[in-house]
Amino acid sequence: MRIRTAGVIAAAGLLMLGVAACGGTNEPAATPSKDKGNGKLVLWTDPTRAPVLKPFAEAFGKENGVTVEVKEISENQQQTFITASQQGSGPDIMVGAHDWIGNMVQNGAIDPVQLTADQKAAFHPNAIKAVTFNGQIYGAPYAMENVALIRNTDLVPTAPATIEDLIKAGKDLKAAKKVQEILCVPFGAAGDVYHTYPLFSAAGGSLFGTTASGDPDPSKVTVNTPESIAALEKMKALGEKGEGAIKTSIGNENGIPSFVQKKCAFLISGPWSMNDVKKAGFGFDISAVPGFAAGGQAKPFLGVQAFYVAAKGKSKVLAQEFVANYVTNKDVALALYKADPRPAALTAAADAVKALDPNAEKFVQAGANGIPMPAIPAMGAIWGPMANAEVAVVKGGDAKTAAEAAAKAITAEINK
Amino acid sequence: MTTEVTGAGSASSPHPGPSGQAPDQRSRGGRRGDAEQVRRTRELSTGFIVSRIAVLGIVAALLIYALPPLIQTEAWTALVVVGVVTALVAYLYLTPRHIPAKYLVPGTIFLIAFAIVPIVLTFVTAFTNFGDGHRGTKEEAIRAIETSSVTQVPGSPEYYLTIAERDGEMVFLLVDPATKAVQAGTAAGLTPVDGAEVSLTGKVLTAAGYTVIPTAQAAERDAEIAAFSVPTPGGAVKATGLSRAFEGKADKSYDAACDCVTSPSGGRWVADEVEGYFVDAEGKHLDQGWKVDVGFANFTKALTDPTISGHFLNVLIWNFVFALSAVATTFALGMIVALALHSPRVRGTKFYRILLILPYAMPGFAMLLIWRDMFNTDFGLISKLFGVHDWLGTPTTARLGLIVINLWMGFPYMFLVITGALQAVPRELTDAARIDGASAWAGFRRVTLPLVLVALTPLLISSFGFNFNNFNNIKLVTNGGPYAIDNSTVGATDLLISYTYRVAGFDSGVADFGFAAAISVFIFAIVATVSTVAFWRSRAQEEVYS
């Protein structure tokens, strides 16, 4: 009998422990059936944006009598979101870059957002273009970003009109021992298609042809057209065996610091560099990346941050309300800007902050010629091969060989 | 001792006679008596009871923690498994019997959960096309296709929405922003509402015969609102959040009769169960696909696709070179340092040991990035010391660099385990060798090393396995590069694992898990073969020396 008693005591004790361990936190959450909507809205974002979004999400919750949870996903946000959605533990709202849209749509992870004609008109046209995929709008844009040419005005008072002028100014400063490098464009040993795209596009290069509706066409890869090969030739001329303006030794890790330490007078970077550049203690100005003397304009990639409605969320109506009707509101957009100063996608908000922050406006101006980064899943196939081709030419390799190899690898990946 | 008593008791317990119901019970009673004695001695310790309650409490807590999400996602198999395992653990530790199992079960559970299940899942995934675009079921793909094709009916008003109730049924009160006319939308269609009071923002405040539901209450009925649709001649009115509604129409719909998706504008996409896509006559597919079984296709692709198999051998050779030199260099340096500090003449060994363990104690990711920057052509420390050279951009130096970095990262581990193994080598043996006239080298070569190796061979094998798949080093330092100009698929320093990562599309953000799983199976086979051979040989060695 004694064993029994001991066993029963132990069993009772452990049950109590179990209940004590879990009861407090778990049971209230488990009681309302989640299938019928539980008056709760879950929003996922990255760690830098989470504190910014929290007050707005909570204000929305108060307004609508629901609880809002803002959760930060530290890395790999897109894949984490898609995987979690698929197994039913994802959020109701996701925040992220517009070039995720293609992949999220092919995985059925997000729903289209119905914006009214007035709402659409209130956004910068490029922002709406960026979140449009297959003719549908998939998110509410709230911030836009693109790279521009940032220069040290103590060394270079006037913005160069062409890339040739830029190189000349950089070389003169280098000869005068005022800088060590002509230009700081993050490139790195692995190449950087994003930061060098203004140069590549100014030289006439392109990645995809366009469909009848003007979207990038994955069946027309154009990295090996004569125009693109000529553009790679120009990058080769700017590279390590040429002018030495694009170097594999300057990458994301040391591009901005080098500019701040006056190792170079020019930097190609985006609004995220402002915090460091402002602290550098010299005059600076922001202008569009110029084009070549004989050639087209530089077209930086436009990136748009947007709110998405998760297709497999538990509170979809609330999520729609938040995305379509709340963050598209001018006052909310303005408040968001003040908390996190990135160029606002909502024109009214952007106009309102023009006076407050001329730098944001200058980045918007510099992106006027920009093209939204292609959101099609095939874009994923571009980065690796194209970066390798650029590294090869920057190191002095043959442009045609590099372009053909990249085109072959990209096509193979797309048709996989 | 207690273990032996009970174990022996149960092992030698008699089972007399085929119809031994009564004796068997008696014998069981007898054993219980033994156990009770054992138990009585154990019960004296309160620590025993408390620790057991704590352990079982944690197991029960884990069960209770796992129940709601499993029930919610209707994962019945997992629920049964969790329940059975918990019951098994509870039974095992509440009964005095099954003493050996008490020791074996925890390890076995972890082995199954963290080694066998992932291996089985990898094998199963290798036979599917699971990946981006093919994650869900066909039904989910159809739902996604239909939902994403809904567009606003041209020229229809963009209504303000108020959720209301009439006779307990949900009603959409819709206000046309242009005319301020109010309509009630039900499952039967739209009917005009007269005399409603509308706010400036388009919210219906009161309407005769309808009860307006406050926003907070409406928010609780999310799924009901999401499912609600008001049929109209042009399509259906659906809610866009709680405050607006639009008249929409799906452009694509699934037709079970032809197992295809059709569009009124003329498109027709037929289900292709081999590819897991809806494909039109020109061979173009809709974005959303579903998961299908593909048999051995992933394996044959890895073996026959020239862009993949063409580089396989070169990658494999470098992979072996890297893994073997990683083990050899770290072992050699670890051995030299350990021997040096093992000598009784060295002073301040503790200080040296702490210094030597530092690289091991620092976060590897950060160290790898710092090493990468030290190899920077123009700004790196290595270039400042040895002259400017494109260290990580030249195949030979990139490979050497990786081995050096790995040596720095890995030798403290070897140093630690060799130090431990050296302590276990009796000094009498080395002393005896010296007295017999052996030189220091011969003593080390013929006495110390063999004895140390007996203990360390399993660790060397596991170190080989780890370095064979040393993804972090490659990914963070060179990302597989440098690449040949005409080959962006595989770089000079790619290991099979980093190569797989790229080929399976994880770099580009569009992942093909099925194919990655197939290559993982190949890698598993290679590492398993090498390890088995090595273990088999080390057992032979053990027999020789011990």
PDB file of N, CA and C in Angstrom, chain A residues 14 22 34-37 64 66 79 82-83 86 103 105-107 114 116-117 119 133-134 136 138 247 249 253 314-318 320-321 325 380 385 388 395 398 405 409 416, chain B residues 56 60-61 72 132-133 135-136 140 147-148 150-151 158 215-216 219-220 222-223 226 240-244 246 287-288 301 372-373 376 378-379 390 393 483 485-486 488 508-509:
ATOM      1  N   LEU A  14       2.872  16.332  -8.986  1.00  0.00           N
ATOM      2  CA  LEU A  14       3.327  16.756 -10.310  1.00  0.00           C
ATOM      3  C   LEU A  14       2.203  17.389 -11.105  1.00  0.00           C
ATOM      4  N   CYS A  22       1.555  26.108 -15.877  1.00  0.00           N
ATOM      5  CA  CYS A  22       0.943  26.512 -17.131  1.00  0.00           C
ATOM      6  C   CYS A  22      -0.349  27.278 -16.972  1.00  0.00           C
ATOM      7  N   LYS A  34     -10.227  30.099 -31.259  1.00  0.00           N
ATOM      8  CA  LYS A  34      -9.504  30.987 -32.166  1.00  0.00           C
ATOM      9  C   LYS A  34     -10.102  30.977 -33.571  1.00  0.00           C
ATOM     10  N   ASP A  35     -10.867  29.984 -33.884  1.00  0.00           N
ATOM     11  CA  ASP A  35     -11.410  29.901 -35.233  1.00  0.00           C
ATOM     12  C   ASP A  35     -12.456  30.988 -35.496  1.00  0.00           C
ATOM     13  N   LYS A  36     -13.095  31.454 -34.445  1.00  0.00           N
ATOM     14  CA  LYS A  36     -14.142  32.449 -34.652  1.00  0.00           C
ATOM     15  C   LYS A  36     -13.602  33.862 -34.498  1.00  0.00           C
ATOM     16  N   GLY A  37     -12.304  34.042 -34.545  1.00  0.00           N
ATOM     17  CA  GLY A  37     -11.752  35.368 -34.357  1.00  0.00           C
ATOM     18  C   GLY A  37     -11.808  35.673 -32.881  1.00  0.00           C
ATOM     19  N   ASN A  64     -10.519  50.014 -31.710  1.00  0.00           N
ATOM     20  CA  ASN A  64     -11.426  48.966 -32.161  1.00  0.00           C
ATOM     21  C   ASN A  64     -11.729  47.933 -31.085  1.00  0.00           C
ATOM     22  N   VAL A  66      -9.780  45.865 -29.447  1.00  0.00           N
ATOM     23  CA  VAL A  66      -9.116  44.565 -29.571  1.00  0.00           C
ATOM     24  C   VAL A  66      -7.711  44.672 -28.998  1.00  0.00           C
ATOM     25  N   GLN A  79      10.883  34.072 -44.955  1.00  0.00           N
ATOM     26  CA  GLN A  79      10.748  32.614 -44.883  1.00  0.00           C
ATOM     27  C   GLN A  79      10.031  32.201 -43.595  1.00  0.00           C
ATOM     28  N   ILE A  82       6.325  32.810 -44.143  1.00  0.00           N
ATOM     29  CA  ILE A  82       5.686  31.855 -45.053  1.00  0.00           C
ATOM     30  C   ILE A  82       5.540  30.489 -44.370  1.00  0.00           C
ATOM     31  N   THR A  83       6.602  30.045 -43.710  1.00  0.00           N
ATOM     32  CA  THR A  83       6.551  28.738 -43.054  1.00  0.00           C
ATOM     33  C   THR A  83       5.506  28.725 -41.941  1.00  0.00           C
ATOM     34  N   GLN A  86       1.975  28.712 -43.267  1.00  0.00           N
ATOM     35  CA  GLN A  86       1.586  27.421 -43.818  1.00  0.00           C
ATOM     36  C   GLN A  86       1.119  26.468 -42.720  1.00  0.00           C
ATOM     37  N   ASN A 103       7.016  35.947 -54.099  1.00  0.00           N
ATOM     38  CA  ASN A 103       7.170  34.669 -53.393  1.00  0.00           C
ATOM     39  C   ASN A 103       6.022  34.433 -52.409  1.00  0.00           C
ATOM     40  N   VAL A 105       3.005  35.509 -52.728  1.00  0.00           N
ATOM     41  CA  VAL A 105       1.792  35.194 -53.490  1.00  0.00           C
ATOM     42  C   VAL A 105       1.842  33.756 -53.995  1.00  0.00           C
ATOM     43  N   GLN A 106       2.986  33.320 -54.500  1.00  0.00           N
ATOM     44  CA  GLN A 106       3.022  31.955 -55.034  1.00  0.00           C
ATOM     45  C   GLN A 106       2.865  30.915 -53.931  1.00  0.00           C
ATOM     46  N   ASN A 107       3.098  31.333 -52.683  1.00  0.00           N
ATOM     47  CA  ASN A 107       2.860  30.430 -51.567  1.00  0.00           C
ATOM     48  C   ASN A 107       1.499  30.651 -50.926  1.00  0.00           C
ATOM     49  N   GLN A 114      -7.857  45.737 -51.023  1.00  0.00           N
ATOM     50  CA  GLN A 114      -8.694  46.582 -51.886  1.00  0.00           C
ATOM     51  C   GLN A 114      -8.584  48.016 -51.433  1.00  0.00           C
ATOM     52  N   THR A 116      -9.330  52.076 -52.304  1.00  0.00           N
ATOM     53  CA  THR A 116     -10.220  52.875 -53.140  1.00  0.00           C
ATOM     54  C   THR A 116      -9.392  53.740 -54.081  1.00  0.00           C
ATOM     55  N   ALA A 117     -10.061  54.273 -55.088  1.00  0.00           N
ATOM     56  CA  ALA A 117      -9.361  55.125 -56.058  1.00  0.00           C
ATOM     57  C   ALA A 117      -8.696  56.296 -55.341  1.00  0.00           C
ATOM     58  N   GLN A 119      -7.669  56.435 -52.199  1.00  0.00           N
ATOM     59  CA  GLN A 119      -6.517  55.971 -51.424  1.00  0.00           C
ATOM     60  C   GLN A 119      -5.310  55.768 -52.324  1.00  0.00           C
ATOM     61  N   PHE A 133       1.136  43.521 -58.193  1.00  0.00           N
ATOM     62  CA  PHE A 133       1.697  42.279 -58.739  1.00  0.00           C
ATOM     63  C   PHE A 133       0.567  41.560 -59.469  1.00  0.00           C
ATOM     64  N   ASN A 134       0.781  41.182 -60.711  1.00  0.00           N
ATOM     65  CA  ASN A 134      -0.264  40.568 -61.533  1.00  0.00           C
ATOM     66  C   ASN A 134      -1.539  41.400 -61.529  1.00  0.00           C
ATOM     67  N   GLN A 136      -2.845  43.176 -59.228  1.00  0.00           N
ATOM     68  CA  GLN A 136      -3.506  43.330 -57.932  1.00  0.00           C
ATOM     69  C   GLN A 136      -2.594  44.087 -56.970  1.00  0.00           C
ATOM     70  N   TYR A 138      -1.130  44.294 -53.387  1.00  0.00           N
ATOM     71  CA  TYR A 138      -1.003  43.300 -52.322  1.00  0.00           C
ATOM     72  C   TYR A 138      -0.614  43.872 -50.976  1.00  0.00           C
ATOM     73  N   LYS A 247      35.356  48.558 -56.386  1.00  0.00           N
ATOM     74  CA  LYS A 247      36.369  47.626 -55.878  1.00  0.00           C
ATOM     75  C   LYS A 247      35.733  46.543 -55.028  1.00  0.00           C
ATOM     76  N   SER A 249      37.099  45.334 -52.566  1.00  0.00           N
ATOM     77  CA  SER A 249      37.518  45.506 -51.170  1.00  0.00           C
ATOM     78  C   SER A 249      36.614  46.464 -50.410  1.00  0.00           C
ATOM     79  N   GLU A 253      30.181  46.219 -45.327  1.00  0.00           N
ATOM     80  CA  GLU A 253      30.714  46.365 -43.980  1.00  0.00           C
ATOM     81  C   GLU A 253      31.587  47.598 -43.837  1.00  0.00           C
ATOM     82  N   LYS A 314      -5.916  34.778 -38.471  1.00  0.00           N
ATOM     83  CA  LYS A 314      -7.151  34.429 -37.769  1.00  0.00           C
ATOM     84  C   LYS A 314      -8.100  35.604 -37.673  1.00  0.00           C
ATOM     85  N   SER A 315      -7.589  36.812 -37.822  1.00  0.00           N
ATOM     86  CA  SER A 315      -8.451  37.997 -37.748  1.00  0.00           C
ATOM     87  C   SER A 315      -8.292  38.783 -39.043  1.00  0.00           C
ATOM     88  N   LYS A 316      -8.836  38.254 -40.123  1.00  0.00           N
ATOM     89  CA  LYS A 316      -8.561  38.858 -41.421  1.00  0.00           C
ATOM     90  C   LYS A 316      -9.270  40.181 -41.626  1.00  0.00           C
ATOM     91  N   VAL A 317     -10.493  40.296 -41.085  1.00  0.00           N
ATOM     92  CA  VAL A 317     -11.227  41.542 -41.266  1.00  0.00           C
ATOM     93  C   VAL A 317     -10.509  42.675 -40.535  1.00  0.00           C
ATOM     94  N   LEU A 318     -10.095  42.386 -39.311  1.00  0.00           N
ATOM     95  CA  LEU A 318      -9.330  43.378 -38.550  1.00  0.00           C
ATOM     96  C   LEU A 318      -8.042  43.743 -39.281  1.00  0.00           C
ATOM     97  N   GLN A 320      -7.491  43.588 -42.469  1.00  0.00           N
ATOM     98  CA  GLN A 320      -7.854  44.425 -43.622  1.00  0.00           C
ATOM     99  C   GLN A 320      -8.107  45.861 -43.168  1.00  0.00           C
ATOM    100  N   GLU A 321      -8.807  45.983 -42.044  1.00  0.00           N
ATOM    101  CA  GLU A 321      -9.116  47.309 -41.512  1.00  0.00           C
ATOM    102  C   GLU A 321      -7.810  48.061 -41.212  1.00  0.00           C
ATOM    103  N   ASN A 325      -7.371  50.687 -44.129  1.00  0.00           N
ATOM    104  CA  ASN A 325      -8.024  51.906 -43.676  1.00  0.00           C
ATOM    105  C   ASN A 325      -7.285  52.658 -42.586  1.00  0.00           C
ATOM    106  N   GLY A 380      14.739  36.356 -57.657  1.00  0.00           N
ATOM    107  CA  GLY A 380      15.635  35.608 -56.775  1.00  0.00           C
ATOM    108  C   GLY A 380      16.768  34.940 -57.543  1.00  0.00           C
ATOM    109  N   PRO A 385      23.979  34.944 -59.789  1.00  0.00           N
ATOM    110  CA  PRO A 385      24.712  34.952 -61.053  1.00  0.00           C
ATOM    111  C   PRO A 385      25.114  36.354 -61.510  1.00  0.00           C
ATOM    112  N   ASN A 388      28.015  37.612 -59.546  1.00  0.00           N
ATOM    113  CA  ASN A 388      29.255  36.965 -59.982  1.00  0.00           C
ATOM    114  C   ASN A 388      29.773  37.566 -61.275  1.00  0.00           C
ATOM    115  N   LYS A 395      36.935  42.719 -61.823  1.00  0.00           N
ATOM    116  CA  LYS A 395      38.306  42.225 -61.701  1.00  0.00           C
ATOM    117  C   LYS A 395      39.013  42.155 -63.045  1.00  0.00           C
ATOM    118  N   ASP A 398      36.229  39.203 -69.031  1.00  0.00           N
ATOM    119  CA  ASP A 398      35.556  39.550 -70.280  1.00  0.00           C
ATOM    120  C   ASP A 398      34.060  39.713 -70.033  1.00  0.00           C
ATOM    121  N   ALA A 405      27.349  33.673 -69.217  1.00  0.00           N
ATOM    122  CA  ALA A 405      27.296  32.696 -68.134  1.00  0.00           C
ATOM    123  C   ALA A 405      26.180  33.033 -67.153  1.00  0.00           C
ATOM    124  N   ALA A 409      22.865  30.749 -66.268  1.00  0.00           N
ATOM    125  CA  ALA A 409      22.547  30.308 -64.905  1.00  0.00           C
ATOM    126  C   ALA A 409      21.176  30.812 -64.464  1.00  0.00           C
ATOM    127  N   LYS A 416      13.759  25.902 -63.516  1.00  0.00           N
ATOM    128  CA  LYS A 416      14.011  24.732 -62.666  1.00  0.00           C
ATOM    129  C   LYS A 416      12.711  24.005 -62.356  1.00  0.00           C
TER     130      LYS A 416
ATOM    131  N   LEU B  56       8.857  14.993 -13.172  1.00  0.00           N
ATOM    132  CA  LEU B  56       7.574  14.604 -13.753  1.00  0.00           C
ATOM    133  C   LEU B  56       6.676  15.829 -13.938  1.00  0.00           C
ATOM    134  N   ALA B  60       4.811  16.879 -17.294  1.00  0.00           N
ATOM    135  CA  ALA B  60       3.375  17.162 -17.358  1.00  0.00           C
ATOM    136  C   ALA B  60       3.130  18.573 -17.867  1.00  0.00           C
ATOM    137  N   ALA B  61       3.981  19.514 -17.432  1.00  0.00           N
ATOM    138  CA  ALA B  61       3.820  20.890 -17.888  1.00  0.00           C
ATOM    139  C   ALA B  61       4.008  20.983 -19.396  1.00  0.00           C
ATOM    140  N   GLN B  72      -5.735  22.737 -31.553  1.00  0.00           N
ATOM    141  CA  GLN B  72      -6.178  23.816 -32.425  1.00  0.00           C
ATOM    142  C   GLN B  72      -5.844  23.525 -33.883  1.00  0.00           C
ATOM    143  N   ASP B 132       9.207  26.610 -52.212  1.00  0.00           N
ATOM    144  CA  ASP B 132       8.388  27.791 -52.445  1.00  0.00           C
ATOM    145  C   ASP B 132       7.550  27.605 -53.703  1.00  0.00           C
ATOM    146  N   GLY B 133       6.257  27.922 -53.584  1.00  0.00           N
ATOM    147  CA  GLY B 133       5.319  27.701 -54.674  1.00  0.00           C
ATOM    148  C   GLY B 133       4.667  26.339 -54.581  1.00  0.00           C
ATOM    149  N   ARG B 135       4.121  24.570 -51.330  1.00  0.00           N
ATOM    150  CA  ARG B 135       4.154  24.268 -49.908  1.00  0.00           C
ATOM    151  C   ARG B 135       2.886  23.589 -49.420  1.00  0.00           C
ATOM    152  N   GLY B 136       1.766  23.955 -49.998  1.00  0.00           N
ATOM    153  CA  GLY B 136       0.499  23.483 -49.436  1.00  0.00           C
ATOM    154  C   GLY B 136      -0.179  22.424 -50.278  1.00  0.00           C
ATOM    155  N   GLU B 140      -5.551  24.366 -51.065  1.00  0.00           N
ATOM    156  CA  GLU B 140      -5.045  25.668 -50.630  1.00  0.00           C
ATOM    157  C   GLU B 140      -4.621  26.511 -51.836  1.00  0.00           C
ATOM    158  N   THR B 147      -8.902  33.651 -54.497  1.00  0.00           N
ATOM    159  CA  THR B 147      -8.900  34.867 -53.673  1.00  0.00           C
ATOM    160  C   THR B 147      -8.092  35.982 -54.325  1.00  0.00           C
ATOM    161  N   SER B 148      -6.935  35.615 -54.881  1.00  0.00           N
ATOM    162  CA  SER B 148      -6.088  36.677 -55.412  1.00  0.00           C
ATOM    163  C   SER B 148      -6.581  37.169 -56.766  1.00  0.00           C
ATOM    164  N   VAL B 150      -9.733  38.222 -57.153  1.00  0.00           N
ATOM    165  CA  VAL B 150     -10.913  39.067 -56.928  1.00  0.00           C
ATOM    166  C   VAL B 150     -10.552  40.519 -57.178  1.00  0.00           C
ATOM    167  N   THR B 151     -11.285  41.165 -58.093  1.00  0.00           N
ATOM    168  CA  THR B 151     -11.071  42.587 -58.341  1.00  0.00           C
ATOM    169  C   THR B 151     -12.393  43.322 -58.215  1.00  0.00           C
ATOM    170  N   GLU B 158     -17.566  52.498 -53.850  1.00  0.00           N
ATOM    171  CA  GLU B 158     -16.677  52.031 -52.774  1.00  0.00           C
ATOM    172  C   GLU B 158     -17.377  52.321 -51.457  1.00  0.00           C
ATOM    173  N   THR B 215     -18.103  48.575 -32.871  1.00  0.00           N
ATOM    174  CA  THR B 215     -16.897  48.058 -33.519  1.00  0.00           C
ATOM    175  C   THR B 215     -16.235  46.943 -32.715  1.00  0.00           C
ATOM    176  N   ALA B 216     -16.119  47.178 -31.394  1.00  0.00           N
ATOM    177  CA  ALA B 216     -15.415  46.189 -30.577  1.00  0.00           C
ATOM    178  C   ALA B 216     -16.102  44.830 -30.644  1.00  0.00           C
ATOM    179  N   ALA B 219     -15.515  43.304 -34.028  1.00  0.00           N
ATOM    180  CA  ALA B 219     -14.156  42.774 -34.165  1.00  0.00           C
ATOM    181  C   ALA B 219     -14.066  41.349 -33.647  1.00  0.00           C
ATOM    182  N   GLU B 220     -14.919  41.013 -32.687  1.00  0.00           N
ATOM    183  CA  GLU B 220     -14.893  39.657 -32.141  1.00  0.00           C
ATOM    184  C   GLU B 220     -15.481  38.648 -33.118  1.00  0.00           C
ATOM    185  N   ASP B 222     -14.869  38.296 -36.289  1.00  0.00           N
ATOM    186  CA  ASP B 222     -14.023  38.455 -37.474  1.00  0.00           C
ATOM    187  C   ASP B 222     -14.331  37.431 -38.574  1.00  0.00           C
ATOM    188  N   ALA B 223     -14.305  36.170 -38.206  1.00  0.00           N
ATOM    189  CA  ALA B 223     -14.449  35.120 -39.217  1.00  0.00           C
ATOM    190  C   ALA B 223     -15.825  35.184 -39.892  1.00  0.00           C
ATOM    191  N   ALA B 226     -15.717  37.979 -42.346  1.00  0.00           N
ATOM    192  CA  ALA B 226     -14.868  37.610 -43.487  1.00  0.00           C
ATOM    193  C   ALA B 226     -15.611  36.671 -44.420  1.00  0.00           C
ATOM    194  N   THR B 240     -14.041  45.126 -46.653  1.00  0.00           N
ATOM    195  CA  THR B 240     -12.607  45.426 -46.607  1.00  0.00           C
ATOM    196  C   THR B 240     -12.379  46.003 -45.230  1.00  0.00           C
ATOM    197  N   GLY B 241     -12.087  45.181 -44.291  1.00  0.00           N
ATOM    198  CA  GLY B 241     -11.985  45.640 -42.914  1.00  0.00           C
ATOM    199  C   GLY B 241     -13.370  45.857 -42.333  1.00  0.00           C
ATOM    200  N   LEU B 242     -13.428  46.662 -41.263  1.00  0.00           N
ATOM    201  CA  LEU B 242     -14.689  46.857 -40.556  1.00  0.00           C
ATOM    202  C   LEU B 242     -15.420  48.097 -41.035  1.00  0.00           C
ATOM    203  N   SER B 243     -14.765  48.930 -41.835  1.00  0.00           N
ATOM    204  CA  SER B 243     -15.387  50.210 -42.155  1.00  0.00           C
ATOM    205  C   SER B 243     -15.656  50.412 -43.646  1.00  0.00           C
ATOM    206  N   ARG B 244     -15.199  49.481 -44.477  1.00  0.00           N
ATOM    207  CA  ARG B 244     -15.476  49.659 -45.905  1.00  0.00           C
ATOM    208  C   ARG B 244     -15.847  48.323 -46.528  1.00  0.00           C
ATOM    209  N   PHE B 246     -16.589  46.517 -50.702  1.00  0.00           N
ATOM    210  CA  PHE B 246     -16.504  46.744 -52.140  1.00  0.00           C
ATOM    211  C   PHE B 246     -17.231  45.623 -52.864  1.00  0.00           C
ATOM    212  N   ASP B 287       0.936  31.125 -60.623  1.00  0.00           N
ATOM    213  CA  ASP B 287       1.973  31.237 -59.596  1.00  0.00           C
ATOM    214  C   ASP B 287       1.832  30.182 -58.502  1.00  0.00           C
ATOM    215  N   GLN B 288       0.602  29.973 -58.054  1.00  0.00           N
ATOM    216  CA  GLN B 288       0.395  29.124 -56.892  1.00  0.00           C
ATOM    217  C   GLN B 288       0.352  27.652 -57.295  1.00  0.00           C
ATOM    218  N   LYS B 301      17.933  14.132 -60.779  1.00  0.00           N
ATOM    219  CA  LYS B 301      18.354  15.463 -61.204  1.00  0.00           C
ATOM    220  C   LYS B 301      19.755  15.769 -60.659  1.00  0.00           C
ATOM    221  N   ARG B 372      37.188  37.539 -42.102  1.00  0.00           N
ATOM    222  CA  ARG B 372      36.939  37.919 -43.494  1.00  0.00           C
ATOM    223  C   ARG B 372      37.488  39.313 -43.750  1.00  0.00           C
ATOM    224  N   ASP B 373      37.219  40.247 -42.838  1.00  0.00           N
ATOM    225  CA  ASP B 373      37.694  41.612 -43.035  1.00  0.00           C
ATOM    226  C   ASP B 373      39.212  41.720 -42.908  1.00  0.00           C
ATOM    227  N   ASN B 376      40.720  41.350 -46.206  1.00  0.00           N
ATOM    228  CA  ASN B 376      40.342  42.339 -47.216  1.00  0.00           C
ATOM    229  C   ASN B 376      41.571  42.806 -48.003  1.00  0.00           C
ATOM    230  N   ASP B 378      42.453  45.557 -49.749  1.00  0.00           N
ATOM    231  CA  ASP B 378      43.058  46.873 -49.600  1.00  0.00           C
ATOM    232  C   ASP B 378      43.201  47.323 -48.153  1.00  0.00           C
ATOM    233  N   PHE B 379      42.275  46.871 -47.294  1.00  0.00           N
ATOM    234  CA  PHE B 379      42.241  47.429 -45.943  1.00  0.00           C
ATOM    235  C   PHE B 379      42.563  46.401 -44.866  1.00  0.00           C
ATOM    236  N   ASP B 390      44.840  39.769 -53.531  1.00  0.00           N
ATOM    237  CA  ASP B 390      43.406  39.490 -53.490  1.00  0.00           C
ATOM    238  C   ASP B 390      43.199  38.134 -52.813  1.00  0.00           C
ATOM    239  N   GLY B 393      40.007  36.317 -53.185  1.00  0.00           N
ATOM    240  CA  GLY B 393      39.557  36.323 -54.571  1.00  0.00           C
ATOM    241  C   GLY B 393      40.399  35.424 -55.461  1.00  0.00           C
ATOM    242  N   TYR B 483      34.487  32.744 -57.806  1.00  0.00           N
ATOM    243  CA  TYR B 483      33.842  32.000 -58.886  1.00  0.00           C
ATOM    244  C   TYR B 483      34.592  32.229 -60.183  1.00  0.00           C
ATOM    245  N   ILE B 485      34.726  32.980 -64.122  1.00  0.00           N
ATOM    246  CA  ILE B 485      33.916  33.960 -64.843  1.00  0.00           C
ATOM    247  C   ILE B 485      32.704  33.305 -65.516  1.00  0.00           C
ATOM    248  N   ASP B 486      32.877  32.084 -65.983  1.00  0.00           N
ATOM    249  CA  ASP B 486      31.777  31.465 -66.733  1.00  0.00           C
ATOM    250  C   ASP B 486      30.994  30.478 -65.874  1.00  0.00           C
ATOM    251  N   SER B 488      28.752  30.592 -62.361  1.00  0.00           N
ATOM    252  CA  SER B 488      28.288  31.239 -61.139  1.00  0.00           C
ATOM    253  C   SER B 488      27.573  30.243 -60.233  1.00  0.00           C
ATOM    254  N   SER B 508      18.684  32.698 -52.929  1.00  0.00           N
ATOM    255  CA  SER B 508      17.855  33.625 -53.679  1.00  0.00           C
ATOM    256  C   SER B 508      16.506  33.827 -53.010  1.00  0.00           C
ATOM    257  N   GLY B 509      16.252  33.137 -51.920  1.00  0.00           N
ATOM    258  CA  GLY B 509      15.003  33.318 -51.210  1.00  0.00           C
ATOM    259  C   GLY B 509      13.850  32.503 -51.776  1.00  0.00           C
TER     260      GLY B 509
END
